[in-house]
Amino acid sequence: EAQVTQNPRYLITVTGKKLTVTCSQNMNHEYMSWYRQDPGLGLRQIYYSMNVEVTDKGDVPEGYKVSRKEKRNFPLILESPSPNQTSLYFCASSETSGGFREWQFFGPGTRLTVL
Amino acid sequence: AQKVTQAQTEISVVEKEDVTLDCVYETRDTTYYLFWYKQPPSGELVFLIRRNSFDEQNEISGRYSWNFQKSTSSFNFTITASQVVDSAVYFCALSEGSGGYNKLIFGAGTRLAVHP
């Protein structure tokens, strides 16, 4: 089954304690992206990756890092989490069709609370 | 600047009513794509439709239909004969060529509550 998986699904942590949210896709997609969802703001892009070792900032990258060492994995790293990073996080992957990204597949979401 | 506006924050209807969710977008690109996603209470995002800027034909899929009008920069979503299972948050999103289609710009979402 084609899918994007994220782990953990729920996480409560404390300020300053480094954490990683994993994202994996089994569709051999080149494009992957991270979004955060906040009430009244919809989803905003944090980082995206066009292929292995190719990543770039989205609209709200501050406080986050990513890596793309393998095509299937795109982890989101919070080196020193702060309460304003409390949010619902989504990973997405996409194939390219006719030059554009289809953005059809999203992970189940990770609800992060930073105390 | 690119922007997607979903002016309706919350809508409440009774089962079997028709309901339209509005989406207005702003872009300078001539080539772009518009999307709708559903987020049920369980929290995941479910892809509903993708439409490119050159295709203004309306689309119908079962009880769902979409009306794309470039003249008003709108991409509205109608649910006919709504059901309780339609209760969810619905997001409209835009992807532009100038951004390499690498980003989705989301509206704030419309929460639809369908009551029995």
Coordinates of C-alpha atoms in Angstrom, one line a residue:
Chain A
E1 CA 0.0 0.0 0.0
A2 CA 1.3 3.4 -1.0
Q3 CA 1.8 5.5 2.1
V4 CA 3.7 8.1 4.1
T5 CA 4.4 7.2 7.6
Q6 CA 5.4 9.4 10.5
N7 CA 6.7 8.7 14.0
P8 CA 5.9 9.4 16.6
R9 CA 2.3 10.3 16.2
Y10 CA 2.1 12.1 19.5
L11 CA 4.9 13.6 21.5
I12 CA 5.1 15.7 24.7
T13 CA 8.5 17.1 25.4
V14 CA 10.2 19.9 27.3
T15 CA 11.9 23.0 26.1
G16 CA 15.4 22.4 24.8
K17 CA 15.3 18.7 24.5
K18 CA 16.4 17.7 21.0
L19 CA 13.9 15.6 19.1
T20 CA 13.5 14.0 15.6
V21 CA 10.2 13.3 13.8
T22 CA 10.7 10.6 11.2
C23 CA 9.0 10.5 7.8
S24 CA 9.2 7.7 5.4
Q25 CA 7.5 7.0 2.0
N26 CA 7.4 3.8 0.0
M27 CA 6.5 5.3 -3.4
N28 CA 10.0 6.2 -4.6
H29 CA 9.0 9.9 -4.7
E30 CA 11.6 12.5 -5.3
Y31 CA 9.8 15.4 -3.6
M32 CA 9.1 15.5 0.1
S33 CA 8.0 18.3 2.3
W34 CA 7.2 19.2 5.9
Y35 CA 4.3 21.4 7.0
R36 CA 3.0 22.6 10.4
Q37 CA -0.7 23.2 11.0
D38 CA -1.8 25.9 13.4
P39 CA -5.3 27.1 14.2
G40 CA -6.4 29.9 11.9
L41 CA -3.3 29.6 9.8
G42 CA -3.8 26.4 7.8
L43 CA -0.7 24.6 6.9
R44 CA 2.6 26.3 6.3
Q45 CA 5.7 24.7 4.7
I46 CA 8.8 24.3 6.9
Y47 CA 11.2 22.6 4.5
Y48 CA 11.1 20.6 1.3
S49 CA 13.4 18.3 -0.6
M50 CA 13.7 17.8 -4.3
N51 CA 15.9 14.7 -4.0
V52 CA 18.6 13.0 -2.0
E53 CA 20.9 15.7 -0.4
V54 CA 18.8 18.5 -1.9
T55 CA 16.8 20.5 0.6
D56 CA 15.5 24.0 0.8
K57 CA 13.7 26.3 3.2
G58 CA 10.0 26.8 3.1
D59 CA 8.1 29.7 4.7
V60 CA 8.7 28.9 8.4
P61 CA 12.1 27.1 8.7
E62 CA 13.4 28.8 11.9
G63 CA 14.1 26.3 14.6
Y64 CA 14.0 23.3 12.3
K65 CA 16.5 21.2 10.4
V66 CA 16.0 18.4 7.9
S67 CA 18.1 15.9 6.1
R68 CA 17.6 13.7 3.1
K69 CA 20.3 11.0 3.1
E70 CA 18.0 8.4 1.5
K71 CA 15.2 8.9 -1.0
R72 CA 12.5 7.3 1.2
N73 CA 13.3 9.2 4.5
F74 CA 13.0 12.9 5.3
P75 CA 13.4 13.5 9.1
L76 CA 12.5 16.7 10.8
I77 CA 14.9 17.7 13.6
L78 CA 14.2 20.2 16.3
E79 CA 17.5 20.9 17.9
S80 CA 16.2 23.0 20.8
P81 CA 12.4 22.9 20.8
S82 CA 10.4 25.8 22.2
P83 CA 6.8 26.2 23.2
N84 CA 6.0 28.1 19.9
Q85 CA 6.8 24.9 18.1
T86 CA 3.8 23.2 19.6
S87 CA 1.8 22.2 16.5
L88 CA 0.5 19.4 14.3
Y89 CA 3.2 18.4 11.8
F90 CA 2.6 16.7 8.4
C91 CA 5.1 15.2 6.1
A92 CA 4.1 14.9 2.4
S93 CA 5.6 13.2 -0.6
S94 CA 4.9 13.7 -4.3
E95 CA 5.6 12.3 -7.7
T96 CA 6.1 14.6 -10.6
S97 CA 3.6 14.6 -13.5
G98 CA 3.9 16.8 -16.5
G99 CA 6.4 19.0 -14.6
F100 CA 4.3 19.7 -11.5
R101 CA 4.1 17.9 -8.2
E102 CA 0.9 16.1 -7.5
W103 CA 1.0 16.5 -3.7
Q104 CA -1.5 13.7 -3.1
F105 CA 0.1 11.9 -0.2
F106 CA 0.4 13.1 3.3
G107 CA 1.5 11.3 6.5
P108 CA -1.0 10.9 9.4
G109 CA 0.4 13.8 11.3
T110 CA 2.5 14.2 14.5
R111 CA 1.0 16.2 17.3
L112 CA 3.9 17.8 19.2
T113 CA 3.6 19.6 22.5
V114 CA 6.6 21.5 23.9
L115 CA 6.2 22.4 27.6
Chain B
A1 CA 1.7 37.7 -3.3
Q2 CA 0.3 34.2 -3.3
K3 CA -2.6 33.8 -1.0
V4 CA -5.5 31.5 -0.4
T5 CA -8.6 32.8 1.4
Q6 CA -11.3 30.6 2.9
A7 CA -13.5 33.2 4.4
Q8 CA -15.9 30.7 6.1
T9 CA -14.3 29.6 9.3
E10 CA -17.2 27.3 10.3
I11 CA -20.3 26.1 8.7
S12 CA -23.1 24.1 10.3
V13 CA -25.8 22.3 8.3
V14 CA -28.4 19.7 8.8
E15 CA -28.0 16.4 7.0
K16 CA -29.2 16.3 3.4
E17 CA -28.6 20.1 3.0
D18 CA -26.3 21.2 0.2
V19 CA -23.3 23.3 1.3
T20 CA -20.7 25.3 -0.6
L21 CA -17.3 26.0 0.7
D22 CA -15.6 29.1 -0.8
C23 CA -12.0 29.4 -1.8
V24 CA -10.5 32.6 -3.3
Y25 CA -6.9 32.7 -4.4
E26 CA -4.3 35.2 -5.5
T27 CA -1.4 34.5 -7.8
R28 CA 0.6 36.3 -10.4
D29 CA 1.4 33.1 -12.2
T30 CA -0.5 32.0 -15.3
T31 CA 0.2 28.4 -14.6
Y32 CA -0.8 27.0 -11.2
Y33 CA -2.7 24.2 -9.6
L34 CA -5.5 24.3 -7.1
F35 CA -6.3 21.6 -4.5
W36 CA -8.8 20.6 -2.0
Y37 CA -8.1 18.4 1.1
K38 CA -10.3 17.0 3.8
Q39 CA -9.2 16.6 7.4
P40 CA -11.7 14.4 9.3
P41 CA -11.7 14.4 13.1
S42 CA -9.1 11.7 13.1
G43 CA -6.6 14.3 11.8
E44 CA -5.2 13.0 8.6
L45 CA -5.2 14.9 5.4
V46 CA -7.2 13.4 2.5
F47 CA -6.6 14.6 -1.1
L48 CA -9.9 15.3 -2.8
I49 CA -9.0 17.1 -6.1
R50 CA -6.4 18.9 -8.1
R51 CA -7.2 21.3 -11.0
N52 CA -4.8 23.1 -13.3
S53 CA -5.2 26.7 -14.3
F54 CA -5.9 25.9 -17.9
D55 CA -8.9 23.7 -17.2
E56 CA -12.0 25.6 -16.1
Q57 CA -14.4 22.7 -16.5
N58 CA -16.4 22.0 -13.5
E59 CA -15.9 18.6 -12.0
I60 CA -18.3 16.3 -10.3
S61 CA -17.5 13.2 -8.2
G62 CA -20.5 11.6 -6.6
R63 CA -21.9 14.2 -4.1
Y64 CA -18.9 16.5 -4.5
S65 CA -18.5 19.1 -7.2
W66 CA -16.0 21.9 -7.8
N67 CA -16.6 25.2 -9.6
F68 CA -13.4 26.8 -10.9
Q69 CA -13.7 30.4 -12.2
K70 CA -10.6 32.2 -13.2
S71 CA -12.5 35.5 -13.7
T72 CA -13.2 35.7 -10.0
S73 CA -10.1 33.7 -8.8
S74 CA -12.3 31.2 -7.1
F75 CA -12.4 27.4 -6.7
N76 CA -15.5 26.6 -4.7
F77 CA -16.4 23.2 -3.4
T78 CA -20.1 22.0 -3.1
I79 CA -21.3 19.0 -1.2
T80 CA -24.8 17.9 -2.3
A81 CA -27.0 16.1 0.2
S82 CA -24.5 16.4 3.0
Q83 CA -24.0 13.5 5.4
V84 CA -22.6 13.3 9.0
V85 CA -19.5 11.7 7.6
D86 CA -18.8 14.9 5.7
S87 CA -18.0 16.6 9.0
A88 CA -14.4 17.7 8.7
V89 CA -12.1 20.6 8.2
Y90 CA -11.6 21.3 4.5
F91 CA -8.5 23.1 3.1
C92 CA -8.1 24.7 -0.3
A93 CA -4.5 25.1 -1.5
L94 CA -2.5 26.6 -4.3
S95 CA 0.7 25.5 -6.0
E96 CA 2.5 27.8 -8.4
G97 CA 4.9 27.4 -11.3
S98 CA 7.2 30.2 -10.1
G99 CA 7.8 28.2 -7.0
G100 CA 8.5 25.1 -9.0
Y101 CA 5.3 23.6 -7.6
N102 CA 7.4 22.7 -4.6
K103 CA 5.1 24.3 -2.1
L104 CA 1.4 24.2 -1.3
I105 CA -0.1 27.5 0.0
F106 CA -3.0 26.6 2.2
G107 CA -6.1 28.5 3.2
A108 CA -7.0 28.6 6.9
G109 CA -9.6 25.9 6.4
T110 CA -13.3 25.7 6.8
R111 CA -14.8 23.5 9.6
L112 CA -18.0 21.8 8.4
A113 CA -20.3 20.3 10.9
V114 CA -23.2 18.2 9.5
H115 CA -25.8 17.4 12.1
P116 CA -28.3 14.5 11.9

